[in-house]
XYZ file of C-alpha atoms in Angstrom:
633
model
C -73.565 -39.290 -34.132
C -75.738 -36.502 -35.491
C -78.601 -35.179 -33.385
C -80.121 -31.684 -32.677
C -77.786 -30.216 -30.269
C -78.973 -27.500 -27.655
C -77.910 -24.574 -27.966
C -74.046 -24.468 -26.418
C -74.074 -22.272 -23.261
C -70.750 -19.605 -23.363
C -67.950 -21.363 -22.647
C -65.484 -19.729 -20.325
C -61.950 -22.245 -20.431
C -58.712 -21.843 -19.157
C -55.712 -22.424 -20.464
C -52.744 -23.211 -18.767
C -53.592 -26.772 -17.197
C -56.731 -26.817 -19.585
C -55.951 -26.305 -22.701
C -52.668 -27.030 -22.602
C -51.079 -29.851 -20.803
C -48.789 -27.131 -18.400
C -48.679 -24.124 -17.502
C -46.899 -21.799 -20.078
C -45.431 -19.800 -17.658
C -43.464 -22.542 -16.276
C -42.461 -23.945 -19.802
C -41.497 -20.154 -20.581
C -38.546 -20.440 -17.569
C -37.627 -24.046 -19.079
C -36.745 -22.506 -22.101
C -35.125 -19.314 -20.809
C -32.837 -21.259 -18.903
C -31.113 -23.680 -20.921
C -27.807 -24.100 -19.881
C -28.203 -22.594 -17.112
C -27.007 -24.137 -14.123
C -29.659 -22.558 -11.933
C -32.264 -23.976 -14.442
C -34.185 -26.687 -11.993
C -34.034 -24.320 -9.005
C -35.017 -21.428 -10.658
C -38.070 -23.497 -12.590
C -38.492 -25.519 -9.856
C -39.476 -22.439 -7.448
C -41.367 -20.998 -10.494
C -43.640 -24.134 -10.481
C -44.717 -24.039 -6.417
C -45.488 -20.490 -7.175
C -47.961 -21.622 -10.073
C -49.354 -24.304 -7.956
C -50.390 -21.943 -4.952
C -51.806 -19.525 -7.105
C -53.654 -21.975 -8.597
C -54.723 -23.429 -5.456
C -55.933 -20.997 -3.981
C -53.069 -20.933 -1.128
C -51.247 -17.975 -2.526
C -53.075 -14.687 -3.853
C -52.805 -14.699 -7.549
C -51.389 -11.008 -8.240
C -48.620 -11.705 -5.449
C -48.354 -15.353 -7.261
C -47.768 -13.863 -10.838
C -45.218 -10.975 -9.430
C -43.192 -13.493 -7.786
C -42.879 -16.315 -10.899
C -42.257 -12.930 -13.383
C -39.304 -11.979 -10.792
C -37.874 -15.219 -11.240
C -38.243 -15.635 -15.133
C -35.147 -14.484 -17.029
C -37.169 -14.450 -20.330
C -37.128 -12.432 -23.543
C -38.645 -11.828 -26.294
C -37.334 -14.163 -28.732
C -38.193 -16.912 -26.280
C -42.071 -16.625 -27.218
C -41.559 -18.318 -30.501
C -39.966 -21.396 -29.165
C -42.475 -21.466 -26.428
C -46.006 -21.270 -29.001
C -44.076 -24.574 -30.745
C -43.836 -26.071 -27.611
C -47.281 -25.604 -26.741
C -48.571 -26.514 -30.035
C -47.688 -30.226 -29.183
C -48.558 -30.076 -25.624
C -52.708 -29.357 -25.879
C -54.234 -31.584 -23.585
C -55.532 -34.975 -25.571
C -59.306 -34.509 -25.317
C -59.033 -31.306 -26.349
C -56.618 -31.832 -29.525
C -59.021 -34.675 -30.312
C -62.672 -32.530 -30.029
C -60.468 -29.515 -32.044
C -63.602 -29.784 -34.781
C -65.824 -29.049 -31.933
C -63.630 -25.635 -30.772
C -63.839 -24.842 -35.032
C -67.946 -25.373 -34.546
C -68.900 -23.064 -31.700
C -65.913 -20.733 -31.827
C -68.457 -18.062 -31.078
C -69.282 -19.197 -28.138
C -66.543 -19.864 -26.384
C -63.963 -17.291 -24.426
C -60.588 -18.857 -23.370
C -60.212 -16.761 -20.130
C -56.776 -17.086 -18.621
C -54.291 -15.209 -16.190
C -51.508 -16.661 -18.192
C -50.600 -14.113 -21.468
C -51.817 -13.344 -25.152
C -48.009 -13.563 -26.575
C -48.440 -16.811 -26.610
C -52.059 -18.435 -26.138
C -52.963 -16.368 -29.452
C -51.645 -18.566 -31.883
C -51.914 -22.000 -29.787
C -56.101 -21.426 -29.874
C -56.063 -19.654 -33.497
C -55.464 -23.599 -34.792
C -59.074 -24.646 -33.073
C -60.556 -21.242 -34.963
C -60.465 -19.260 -31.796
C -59.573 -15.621 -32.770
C -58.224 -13.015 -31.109
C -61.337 -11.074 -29.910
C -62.101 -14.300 -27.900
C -58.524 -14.745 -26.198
C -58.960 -12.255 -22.745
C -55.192 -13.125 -21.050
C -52.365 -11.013 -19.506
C -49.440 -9.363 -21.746
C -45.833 -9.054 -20.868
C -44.161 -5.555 -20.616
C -40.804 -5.160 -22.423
C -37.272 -3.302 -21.790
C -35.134 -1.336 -24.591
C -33.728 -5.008 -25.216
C -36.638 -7.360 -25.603
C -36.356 -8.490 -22.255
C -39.776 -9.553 -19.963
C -39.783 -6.867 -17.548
C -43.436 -8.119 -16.209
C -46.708 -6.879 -17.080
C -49.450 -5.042 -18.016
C -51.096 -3.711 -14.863
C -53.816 -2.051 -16.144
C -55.395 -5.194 -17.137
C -57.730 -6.621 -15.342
C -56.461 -10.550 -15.128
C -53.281 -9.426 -13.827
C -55.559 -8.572 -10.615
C -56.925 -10.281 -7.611
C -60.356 -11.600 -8.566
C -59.016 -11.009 -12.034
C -61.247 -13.288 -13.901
C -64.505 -12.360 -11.956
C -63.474 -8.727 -12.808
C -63.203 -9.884 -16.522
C -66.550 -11.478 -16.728
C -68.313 -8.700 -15.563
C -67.449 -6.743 -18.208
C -67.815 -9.142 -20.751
C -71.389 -8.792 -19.631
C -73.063 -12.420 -21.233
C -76.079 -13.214 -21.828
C -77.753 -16.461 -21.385
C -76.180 -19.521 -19.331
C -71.913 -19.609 -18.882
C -69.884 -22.507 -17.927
C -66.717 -22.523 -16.803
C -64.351 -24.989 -17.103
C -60.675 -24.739 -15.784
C -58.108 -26.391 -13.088
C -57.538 -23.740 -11.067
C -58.936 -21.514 -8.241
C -59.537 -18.673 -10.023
C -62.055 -20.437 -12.687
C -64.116 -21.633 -9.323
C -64.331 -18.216 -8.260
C -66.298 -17.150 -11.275
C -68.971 -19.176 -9.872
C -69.015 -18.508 -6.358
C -69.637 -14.839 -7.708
C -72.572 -15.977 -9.407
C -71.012 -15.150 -13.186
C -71.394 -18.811 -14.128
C -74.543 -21.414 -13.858
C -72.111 -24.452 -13.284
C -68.169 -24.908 -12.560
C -66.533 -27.656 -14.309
C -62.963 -29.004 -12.839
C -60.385 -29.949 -15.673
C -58.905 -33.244 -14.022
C -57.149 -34.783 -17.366
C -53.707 -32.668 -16.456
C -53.692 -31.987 -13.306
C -56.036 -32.441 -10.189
C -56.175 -29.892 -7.101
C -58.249 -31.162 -4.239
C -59.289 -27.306 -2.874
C -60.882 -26.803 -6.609
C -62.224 -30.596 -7.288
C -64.198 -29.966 -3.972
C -66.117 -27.071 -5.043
C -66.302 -27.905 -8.320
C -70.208 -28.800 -9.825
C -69.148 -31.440 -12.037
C -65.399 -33.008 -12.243
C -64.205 -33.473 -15.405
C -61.291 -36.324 -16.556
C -61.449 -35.363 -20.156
C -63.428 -32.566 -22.216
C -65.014 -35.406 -23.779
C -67.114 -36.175 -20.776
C -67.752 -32.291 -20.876
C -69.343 -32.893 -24.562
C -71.110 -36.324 -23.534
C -72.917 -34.757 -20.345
C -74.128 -31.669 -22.375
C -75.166 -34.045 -25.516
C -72.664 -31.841 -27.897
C -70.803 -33.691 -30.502
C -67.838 -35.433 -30.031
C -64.809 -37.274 -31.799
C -65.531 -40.215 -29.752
C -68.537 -42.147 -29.660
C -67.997 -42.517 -25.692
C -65.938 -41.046 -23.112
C -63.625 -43.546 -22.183
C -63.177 -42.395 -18.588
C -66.461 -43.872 -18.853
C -64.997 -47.192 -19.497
C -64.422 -49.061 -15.823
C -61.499 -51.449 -15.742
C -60.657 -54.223 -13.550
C -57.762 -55.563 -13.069
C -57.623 -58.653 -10.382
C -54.246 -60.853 -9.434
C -51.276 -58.269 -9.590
C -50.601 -58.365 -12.914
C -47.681 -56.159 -13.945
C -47.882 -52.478 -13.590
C -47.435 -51.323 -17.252
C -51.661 -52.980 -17.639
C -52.648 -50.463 -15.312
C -50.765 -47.267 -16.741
C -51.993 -48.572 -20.555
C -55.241 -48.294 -19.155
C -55.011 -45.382 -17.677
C -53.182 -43.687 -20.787
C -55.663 -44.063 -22.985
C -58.626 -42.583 -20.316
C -60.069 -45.554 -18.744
C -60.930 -45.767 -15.139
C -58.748 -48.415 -13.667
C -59.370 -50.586 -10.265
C -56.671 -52.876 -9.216
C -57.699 -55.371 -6.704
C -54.831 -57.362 -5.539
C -54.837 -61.573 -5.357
C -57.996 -63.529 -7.097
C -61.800 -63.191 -5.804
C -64.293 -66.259 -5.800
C -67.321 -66.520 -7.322
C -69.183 -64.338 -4.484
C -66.389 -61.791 -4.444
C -66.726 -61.025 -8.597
C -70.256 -61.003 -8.573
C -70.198 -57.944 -5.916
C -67.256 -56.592 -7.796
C -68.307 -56.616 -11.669
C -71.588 -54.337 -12.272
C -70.479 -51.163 -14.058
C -67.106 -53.207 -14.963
C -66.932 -52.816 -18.867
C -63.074 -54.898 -18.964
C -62.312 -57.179 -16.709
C -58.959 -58.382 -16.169
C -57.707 -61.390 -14.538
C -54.877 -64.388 -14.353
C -54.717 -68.144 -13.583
C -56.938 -68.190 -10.647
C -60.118 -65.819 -10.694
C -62.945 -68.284 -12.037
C -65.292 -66.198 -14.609
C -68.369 -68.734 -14.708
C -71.826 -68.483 -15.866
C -73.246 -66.274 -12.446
C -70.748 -63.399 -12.871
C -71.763 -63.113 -16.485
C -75.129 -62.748 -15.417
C -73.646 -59.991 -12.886
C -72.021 -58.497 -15.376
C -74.433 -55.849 -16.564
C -71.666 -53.924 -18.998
C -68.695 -56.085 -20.261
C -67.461 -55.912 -22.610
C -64.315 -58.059 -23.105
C -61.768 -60.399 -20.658
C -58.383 -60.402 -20.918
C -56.837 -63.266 -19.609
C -52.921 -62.055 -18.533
C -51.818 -66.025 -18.622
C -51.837 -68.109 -21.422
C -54.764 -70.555 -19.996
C -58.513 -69.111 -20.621
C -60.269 -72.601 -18.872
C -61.160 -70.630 -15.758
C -63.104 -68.493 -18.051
C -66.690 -69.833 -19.334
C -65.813 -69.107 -23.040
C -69.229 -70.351 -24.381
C -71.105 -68.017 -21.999
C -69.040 -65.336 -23.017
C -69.401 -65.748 -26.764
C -73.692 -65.880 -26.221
C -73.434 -63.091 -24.124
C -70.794 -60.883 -26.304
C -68.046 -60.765 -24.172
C -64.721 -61.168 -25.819
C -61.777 -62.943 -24.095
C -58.417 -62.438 -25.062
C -55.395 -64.187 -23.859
C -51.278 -64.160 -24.261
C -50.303 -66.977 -26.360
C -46.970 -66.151 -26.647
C -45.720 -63.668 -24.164
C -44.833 -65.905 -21.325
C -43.306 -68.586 -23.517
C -39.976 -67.992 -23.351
C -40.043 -67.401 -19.370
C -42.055 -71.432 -19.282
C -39.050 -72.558 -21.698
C -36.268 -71.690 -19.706
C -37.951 -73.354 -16.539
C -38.601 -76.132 -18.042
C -34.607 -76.886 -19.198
C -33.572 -75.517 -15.788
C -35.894 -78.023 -13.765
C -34.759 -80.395 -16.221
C -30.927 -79.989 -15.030
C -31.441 -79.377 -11.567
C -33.611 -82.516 -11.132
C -31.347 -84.730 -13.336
C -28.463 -83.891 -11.024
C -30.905 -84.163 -7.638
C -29.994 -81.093 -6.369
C -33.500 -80.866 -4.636
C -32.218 -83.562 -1.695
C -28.276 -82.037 -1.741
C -29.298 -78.003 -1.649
C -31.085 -78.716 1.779
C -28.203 -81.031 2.894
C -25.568 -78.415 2.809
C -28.119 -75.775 4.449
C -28.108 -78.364 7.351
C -24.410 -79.150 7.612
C -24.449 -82.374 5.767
C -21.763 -83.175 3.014
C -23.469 -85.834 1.065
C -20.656 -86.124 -2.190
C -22.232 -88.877 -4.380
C -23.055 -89.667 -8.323
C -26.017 -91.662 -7.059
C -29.438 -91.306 -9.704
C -27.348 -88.060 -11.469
C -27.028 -88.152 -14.956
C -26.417 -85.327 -17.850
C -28.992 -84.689 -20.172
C -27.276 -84.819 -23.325
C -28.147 -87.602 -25.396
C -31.704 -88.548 -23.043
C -34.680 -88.319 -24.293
C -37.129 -85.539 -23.774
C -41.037 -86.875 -24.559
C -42.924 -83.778 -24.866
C -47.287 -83.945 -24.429
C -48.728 -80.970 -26.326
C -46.356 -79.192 -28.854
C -47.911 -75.889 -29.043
C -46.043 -72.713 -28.799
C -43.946 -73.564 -25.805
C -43.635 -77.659 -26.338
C -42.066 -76.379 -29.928
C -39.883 -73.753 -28.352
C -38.574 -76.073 -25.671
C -38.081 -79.022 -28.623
C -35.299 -76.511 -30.066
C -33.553 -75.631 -26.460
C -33.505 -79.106 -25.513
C -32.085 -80.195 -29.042
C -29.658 -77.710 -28.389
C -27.896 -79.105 -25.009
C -27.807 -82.201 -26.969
C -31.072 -83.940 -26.491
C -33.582 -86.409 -28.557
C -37.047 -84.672 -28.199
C -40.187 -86.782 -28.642
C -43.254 -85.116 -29.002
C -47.096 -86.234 -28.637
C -50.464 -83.898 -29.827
C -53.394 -84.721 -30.763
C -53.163 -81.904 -33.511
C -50.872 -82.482 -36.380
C -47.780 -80.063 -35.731
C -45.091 -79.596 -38.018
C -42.124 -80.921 -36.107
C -39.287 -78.567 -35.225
C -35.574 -79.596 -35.781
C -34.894 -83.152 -35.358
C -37.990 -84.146 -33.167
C -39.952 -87.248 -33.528
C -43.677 -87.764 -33.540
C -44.905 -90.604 -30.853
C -48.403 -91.739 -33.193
C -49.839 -92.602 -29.667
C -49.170 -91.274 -25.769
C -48.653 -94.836 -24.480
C -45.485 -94.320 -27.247
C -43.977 -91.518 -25.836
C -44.202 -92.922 -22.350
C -42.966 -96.154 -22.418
C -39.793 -94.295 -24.537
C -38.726 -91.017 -22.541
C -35.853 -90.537 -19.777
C -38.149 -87.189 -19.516
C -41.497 -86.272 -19.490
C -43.255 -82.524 -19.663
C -46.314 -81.723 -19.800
C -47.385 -78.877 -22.057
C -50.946 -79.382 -23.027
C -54.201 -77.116 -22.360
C -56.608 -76.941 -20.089
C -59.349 -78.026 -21.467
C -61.848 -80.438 -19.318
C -60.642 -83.587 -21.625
C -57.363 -83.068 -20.440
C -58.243 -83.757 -16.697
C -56.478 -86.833 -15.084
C -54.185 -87.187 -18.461
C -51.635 -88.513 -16.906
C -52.198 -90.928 -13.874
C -51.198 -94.250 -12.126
C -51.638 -96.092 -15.754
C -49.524 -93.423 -17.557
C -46.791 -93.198 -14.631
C -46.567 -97.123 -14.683
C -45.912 -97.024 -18.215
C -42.747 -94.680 -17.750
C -39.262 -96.128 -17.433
C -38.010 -96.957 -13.609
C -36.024 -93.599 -12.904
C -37.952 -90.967 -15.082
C -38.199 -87.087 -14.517
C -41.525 -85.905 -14.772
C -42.530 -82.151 -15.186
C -45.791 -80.343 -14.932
C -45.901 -76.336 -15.756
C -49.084 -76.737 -17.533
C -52.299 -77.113 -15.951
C -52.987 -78.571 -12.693
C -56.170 -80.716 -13.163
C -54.356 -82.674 -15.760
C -52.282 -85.171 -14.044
C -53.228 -86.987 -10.499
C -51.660 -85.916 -7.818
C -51.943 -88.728 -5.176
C -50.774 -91.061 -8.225
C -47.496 -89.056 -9.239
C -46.803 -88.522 -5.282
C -47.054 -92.419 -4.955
C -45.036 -93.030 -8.170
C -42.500 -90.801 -6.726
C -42.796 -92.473 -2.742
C -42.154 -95.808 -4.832
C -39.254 -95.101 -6.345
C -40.480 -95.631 -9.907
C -39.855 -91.982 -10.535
C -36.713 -90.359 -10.074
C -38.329 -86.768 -9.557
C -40.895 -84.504 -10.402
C -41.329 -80.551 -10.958
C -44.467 -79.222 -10.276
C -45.453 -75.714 -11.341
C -49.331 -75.652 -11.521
C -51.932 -77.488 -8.983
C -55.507 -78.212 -9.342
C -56.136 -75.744 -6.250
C -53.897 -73.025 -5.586
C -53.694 -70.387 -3.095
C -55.778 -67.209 -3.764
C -53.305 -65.151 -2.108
C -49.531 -65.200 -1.059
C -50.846 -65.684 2.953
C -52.875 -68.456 2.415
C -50.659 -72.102 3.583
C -50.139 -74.487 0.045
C -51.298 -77.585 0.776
C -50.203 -81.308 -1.426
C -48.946 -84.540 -1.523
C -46.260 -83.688 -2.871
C -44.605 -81.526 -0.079
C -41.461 -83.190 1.514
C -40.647 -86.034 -1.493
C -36.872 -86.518 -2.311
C -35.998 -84.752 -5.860
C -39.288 -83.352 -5.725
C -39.403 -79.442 -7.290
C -42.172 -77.944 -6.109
C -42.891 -73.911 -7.872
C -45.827 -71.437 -7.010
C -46.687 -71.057 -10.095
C -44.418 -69.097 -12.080
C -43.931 -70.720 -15.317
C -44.439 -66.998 -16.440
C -43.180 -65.049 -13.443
C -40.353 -62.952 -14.915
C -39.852 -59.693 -15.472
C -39.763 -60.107 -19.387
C -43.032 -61.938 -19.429
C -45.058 -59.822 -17.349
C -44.109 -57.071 -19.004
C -44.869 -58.741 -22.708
C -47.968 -59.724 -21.022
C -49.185 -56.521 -19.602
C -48.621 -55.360 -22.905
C -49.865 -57.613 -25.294
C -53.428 -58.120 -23.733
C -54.472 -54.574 -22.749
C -53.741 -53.841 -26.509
C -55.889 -56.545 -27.801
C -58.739 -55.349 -25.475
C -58.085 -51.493 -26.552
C -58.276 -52.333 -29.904
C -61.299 -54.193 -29.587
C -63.140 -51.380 -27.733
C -62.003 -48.881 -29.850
C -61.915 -50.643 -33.645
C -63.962 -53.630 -32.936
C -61.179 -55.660 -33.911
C -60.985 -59.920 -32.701
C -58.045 -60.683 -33.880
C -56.410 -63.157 -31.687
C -59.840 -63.450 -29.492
C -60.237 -67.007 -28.469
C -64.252 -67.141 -27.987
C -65.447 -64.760 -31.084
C -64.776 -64.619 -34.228
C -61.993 -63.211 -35.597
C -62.065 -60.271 -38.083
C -59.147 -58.400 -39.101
C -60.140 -55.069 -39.584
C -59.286 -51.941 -41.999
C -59.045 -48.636 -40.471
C -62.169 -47.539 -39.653
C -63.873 -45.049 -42.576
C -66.360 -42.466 -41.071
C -68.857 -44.672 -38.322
C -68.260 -48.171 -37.366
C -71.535 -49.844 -36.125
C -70.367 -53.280 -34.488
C -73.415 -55.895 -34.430
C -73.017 -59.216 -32.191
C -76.074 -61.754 -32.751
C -77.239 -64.937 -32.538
C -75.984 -67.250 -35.265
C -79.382 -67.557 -37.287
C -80.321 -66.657 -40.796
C -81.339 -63.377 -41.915
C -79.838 -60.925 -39.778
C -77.345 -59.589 -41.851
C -80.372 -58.810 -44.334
C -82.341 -56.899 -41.496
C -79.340 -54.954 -40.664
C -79.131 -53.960 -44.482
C -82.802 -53.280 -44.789
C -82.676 -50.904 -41.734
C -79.526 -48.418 -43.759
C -81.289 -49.271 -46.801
C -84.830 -48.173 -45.211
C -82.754 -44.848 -44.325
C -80.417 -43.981 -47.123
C -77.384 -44.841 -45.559
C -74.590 -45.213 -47.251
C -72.226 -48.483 -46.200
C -68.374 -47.458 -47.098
C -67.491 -51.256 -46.000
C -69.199 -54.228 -44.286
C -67.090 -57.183 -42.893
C -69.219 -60.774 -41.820
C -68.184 -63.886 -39.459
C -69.180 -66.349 -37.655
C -69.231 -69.502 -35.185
C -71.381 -72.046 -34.188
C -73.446 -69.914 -32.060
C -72.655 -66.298 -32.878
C -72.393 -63.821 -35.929
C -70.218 -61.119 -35.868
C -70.763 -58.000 -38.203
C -69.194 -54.574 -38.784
C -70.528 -52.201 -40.900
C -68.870 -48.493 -41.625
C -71.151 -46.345 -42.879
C -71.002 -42.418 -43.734
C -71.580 -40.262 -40.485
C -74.687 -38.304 -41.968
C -77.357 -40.780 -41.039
C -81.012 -39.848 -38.765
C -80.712 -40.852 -34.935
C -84.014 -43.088 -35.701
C -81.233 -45.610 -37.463
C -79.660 -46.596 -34.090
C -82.430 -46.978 -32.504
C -83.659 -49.624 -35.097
C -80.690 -51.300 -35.419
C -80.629 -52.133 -31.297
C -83.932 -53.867 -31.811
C -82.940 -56.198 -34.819
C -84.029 -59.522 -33.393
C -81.996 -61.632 -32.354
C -79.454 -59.284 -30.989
C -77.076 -59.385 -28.119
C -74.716 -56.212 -28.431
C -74.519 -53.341 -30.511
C -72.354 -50.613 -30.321
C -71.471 -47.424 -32.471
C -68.052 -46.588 -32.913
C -66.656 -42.962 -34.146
């Protein structure tokens, strides 16, 4: 946001690892080699050379003889190499290239690597030539890279230190670079502070010595209050991600600059209130219980995803008053819960639970006794949402009549049939599955009044929620005979961990299925999942966009025009018009302004032109009533 900026000390950055992504060098011997069947040797050999020079393990003159012996280069390569470049500038750079365009006076890129081709890469961020101080190549008759200039001083030992001397600057310089070399500008006193570039690559012997450790140049800009593309580094931005949930959440994360901690299994209620100051996104699944303490713990969040379908271990109310967002993954696991579902269906219809362990123990027990098929049964499904539909159209498929109870009205899929009551459904299915939420209302739904209503002989599934059907009263409708088995998926306790012993009455019935929870434990659904929900939670941070939240209002929102000031605040009257009288009060111009709300909460998102006085933020955080506000740009 605009604000009167210091003066910018002389910047002294690096390029190769910096600037760029890789080190040009290196990318120079990709492209030589092509075809070459000596290619990943030959680069492979360049590369430890670059990473000992840069080190620090490896004097840098013997470093850049060695790579230039290897590199079979000419000059026609330099070309290809500049477009290669051009598209591999490190993110936070490429993003802050305004910034570079700004203070282009101020700031020297200072590299060992070679003018040929950091010239034009640094011309595009309005860097000229008198500011580029690098190596150059020497030549044969042919155009071939014979090595280079020794008479220049970065092709030296100490080259860089050598460099600033002459350059003779006056005032405060920082350095910021990846390697070495940049560090040892400060240790000779030619720089007030040493920053080390971590976005690209991270070496431990310059991180250690380094004054300040950089993961992106934005948190360069943000700690030296110099204007930014973003409105906050988001390496910044703590993540938390509890019960394992699939690997691609993590690396999402971690693309986009967050700061990522994985915890593995669930914590209780002690655990996450330890674990959640400074956490700005907190991830979990089924069994980490967000309740009304941790939200008081929780001095930054910002949003909860939920990587499961279920959001009742999450106080949603609390959440919503407080400004946290929740999202979930309604659909990503659906499938995976489907195909369970029709398989536990099957196997329990033909009672392979009592044969399987039979055979494992030696025991031929051939009989038809309690099997049946399942074509032509009927299949009473409790709660059609998205997986009761889905598993309405398998089941019609293998040739079954589906039944279906909600206490919504759904538009019935196929041929199914709407029960107008539960009793209905009961007292009519060969089959009964549970697929309702888990909200408190549904505790106990099904219990020794519901199983006695069920024909003598019926399968009974749960892969929904645990609390919502007794367990002593389906073990004892299944000791009694008045079932004919059971599948059991979810529990109302479950194990936090994989080591800790699963205790229920329901362990050693005949035709009993009993499943640690993994309606959604395939490789397809995790994956969907650890996709879906860190992009929901991104694009909340980022655009300030609910869509698909289950706790706050949802807004739908345009791309973002100029600044985006997101306002969360109790649901009373007038606060939009205090907002307005604040910009007003100020001359700000509002490009777009988008309004919703709930029972307790009102959401608002204003984009206004960037040009605005600092006093306006200010202002707007003390609008009463209040809960978050944040600035987006």
């Amino acid at each position: 946001m605009p604000q009167s900026s210091p003066p910018l000390p002389y910047l002294i950055i690096d390029f190769d690892s910096t600037f760029t992504q890789v080190e040009g060098l290196d990318e120079l011997a990709d492209i030589a080699l092509q075809g070459s069947p000596d290619r990943e040797r030959i680069v492979g050999e360049i590369r430890a050379l670059t990473d000992q020079g840069m080190s620090g393990s490896l004097s840098f003159s013997e470093s850049l003889q060695r790579r230039l012996a290897l590199l079979p280069a000419r000059r026609e390569h330099i070309g290809q190499l500049v477009e290669r470049l051009k598209g591999l500038v490190s993110e936070s750079i490429r993003r802050n290239q305004a910034f570079f365009q700004q203070f282009a006076g101020r700031i020297y890129v200072v590299s060992s690597g070679f003018r040929e081709f950091i010239e034009p890469v640094v011309a595009e961020f309005g860097i000229g030539p008198d500011f580029v101080l690098a190596n150059t190549f020497t030549y044969d008759a042919e155009g071939r890279i014979t090595g280079f200039d020794a008479e220049n001083v970065l092709s030296q030992n100490g080259g860089k230190i050598l460099q600033l001397r002459q350059l003779d600057l006056e005032g405060d310089v920082y350095v910021l670079g990846d390697g070495y070399t940049d560090y040892q500008i400060r240790e000779a006193g030619l720089a007030n502070r040493f920053y080390a570039f971590t976005e690209n690559v991270s070496r431990e012997a310059v991180v250690s010595r380094a004054d300040e450790v950089l993961p992106s140049f934005d948190e360069f800009l943000y700690q030296n209050k110099l204007p930014m593309t973003l409105s906050y580094p988001k390496n910044r931005i703590k993540v938390l991600l509890l019960e394992n949930p699939d690997p691609r959440a993590a690396e999402l994360f971690r693309q986009e600059g967050y700061q990522v901690d994985l915890v593995p299994g669930g914590l209780d209620e002690d655990e996450l209130v330890d674990r959640i100051e400074g956490v700005s996104i907190l991830g979990i699944r089924s069994k980490t219980q967000v309740t009304p303490r941790v939200l008081e713990a929780a001095n930054r969040l910002i949003a909860i995803g939920a990587f499961c379908i279920g959001t009742n271990q999450i106080a949603l109310t609390e959440c919503m008053k407080k400004g946290v967002a929740v999202f979930n993954a309604p659909f990503s696991n659906t499938r995976s819960v489907v195909e369970l579902a029709l398989g536990e269906i099957i196997v329990l219809a033909r009672r392979i639970p009592e044969k399987n362990p039979k055979m494992h123990q030696g025991e031929w027990d051939k009989s038809a006794k309690g099997a049946f098929e399942i074509r032509g049964k009927k299949l009473g499904i409790i709660g059609y949402g998205n997986i009761g539909a889905q598993l309405s159209v398998v089941a019609e498929a293998v040739g079954m009549q589906v039944l279906y109870f909600d206490i919504a009205e759904k538009l019935q899929l196929g041929n199914a049939v709407k029960c107008r009551t539960l009793d209905e459904l009961l007292q009519q299915a060969d089959i009964v599955t549970m697929h309702v939420d888990g909200r408190p209302e549904n505790t106990n739904l099904i219990g020794a009044r519901e199983f006695a209503l069920m024909k003598p002989g019926t399968i009974f599934l749960n892969n929904a929620r645990g609390h919502v059907v007794d367990v002593p009263a389906l073990a004892e409708a299944i000791h009694s005979g008045h079932l004919g088995g059971a599948a059991v998926d979810v529990f109302p306790y479950e194990p936090k961990t994989n080591h800790e012993t699963f205790e229920s009455e329901l362990r050693g019935l005949p035709n009993v299925l009993l499943t640690p929870h993994i309606g959604g434990s395939t490789s397809e659904a995790q994956r969907n999942i650890a996709e879906f929900v860190p992009e929901r939670l991104m694009q909340y941070v980022n655009t300030g966009n609910t869509q698909q939240s289950v706790n706050l209002p949802n807004i739908q929102l345009p791309v973002q025009q100029a600044h985006r000031l997101i306002h969360i605040h109790h649901n009373v009257p007038g606060v939009l018009a205090r907002i307005n009288n604040v910009l007003a009060a100020h001359s700000v111009n509002i490009l777009g302004q988008y309004l919703k709300t709930n029972e307790h909460i009102g959401y608002v998102i204003t984009d206004i032109d960037k040009e605005y006085e600092q006093e306006v933020i200010g202002e707007l955080r003390k609008v009463e009533h209040t809960i978050k506000f944040r600035v987006l740009y």
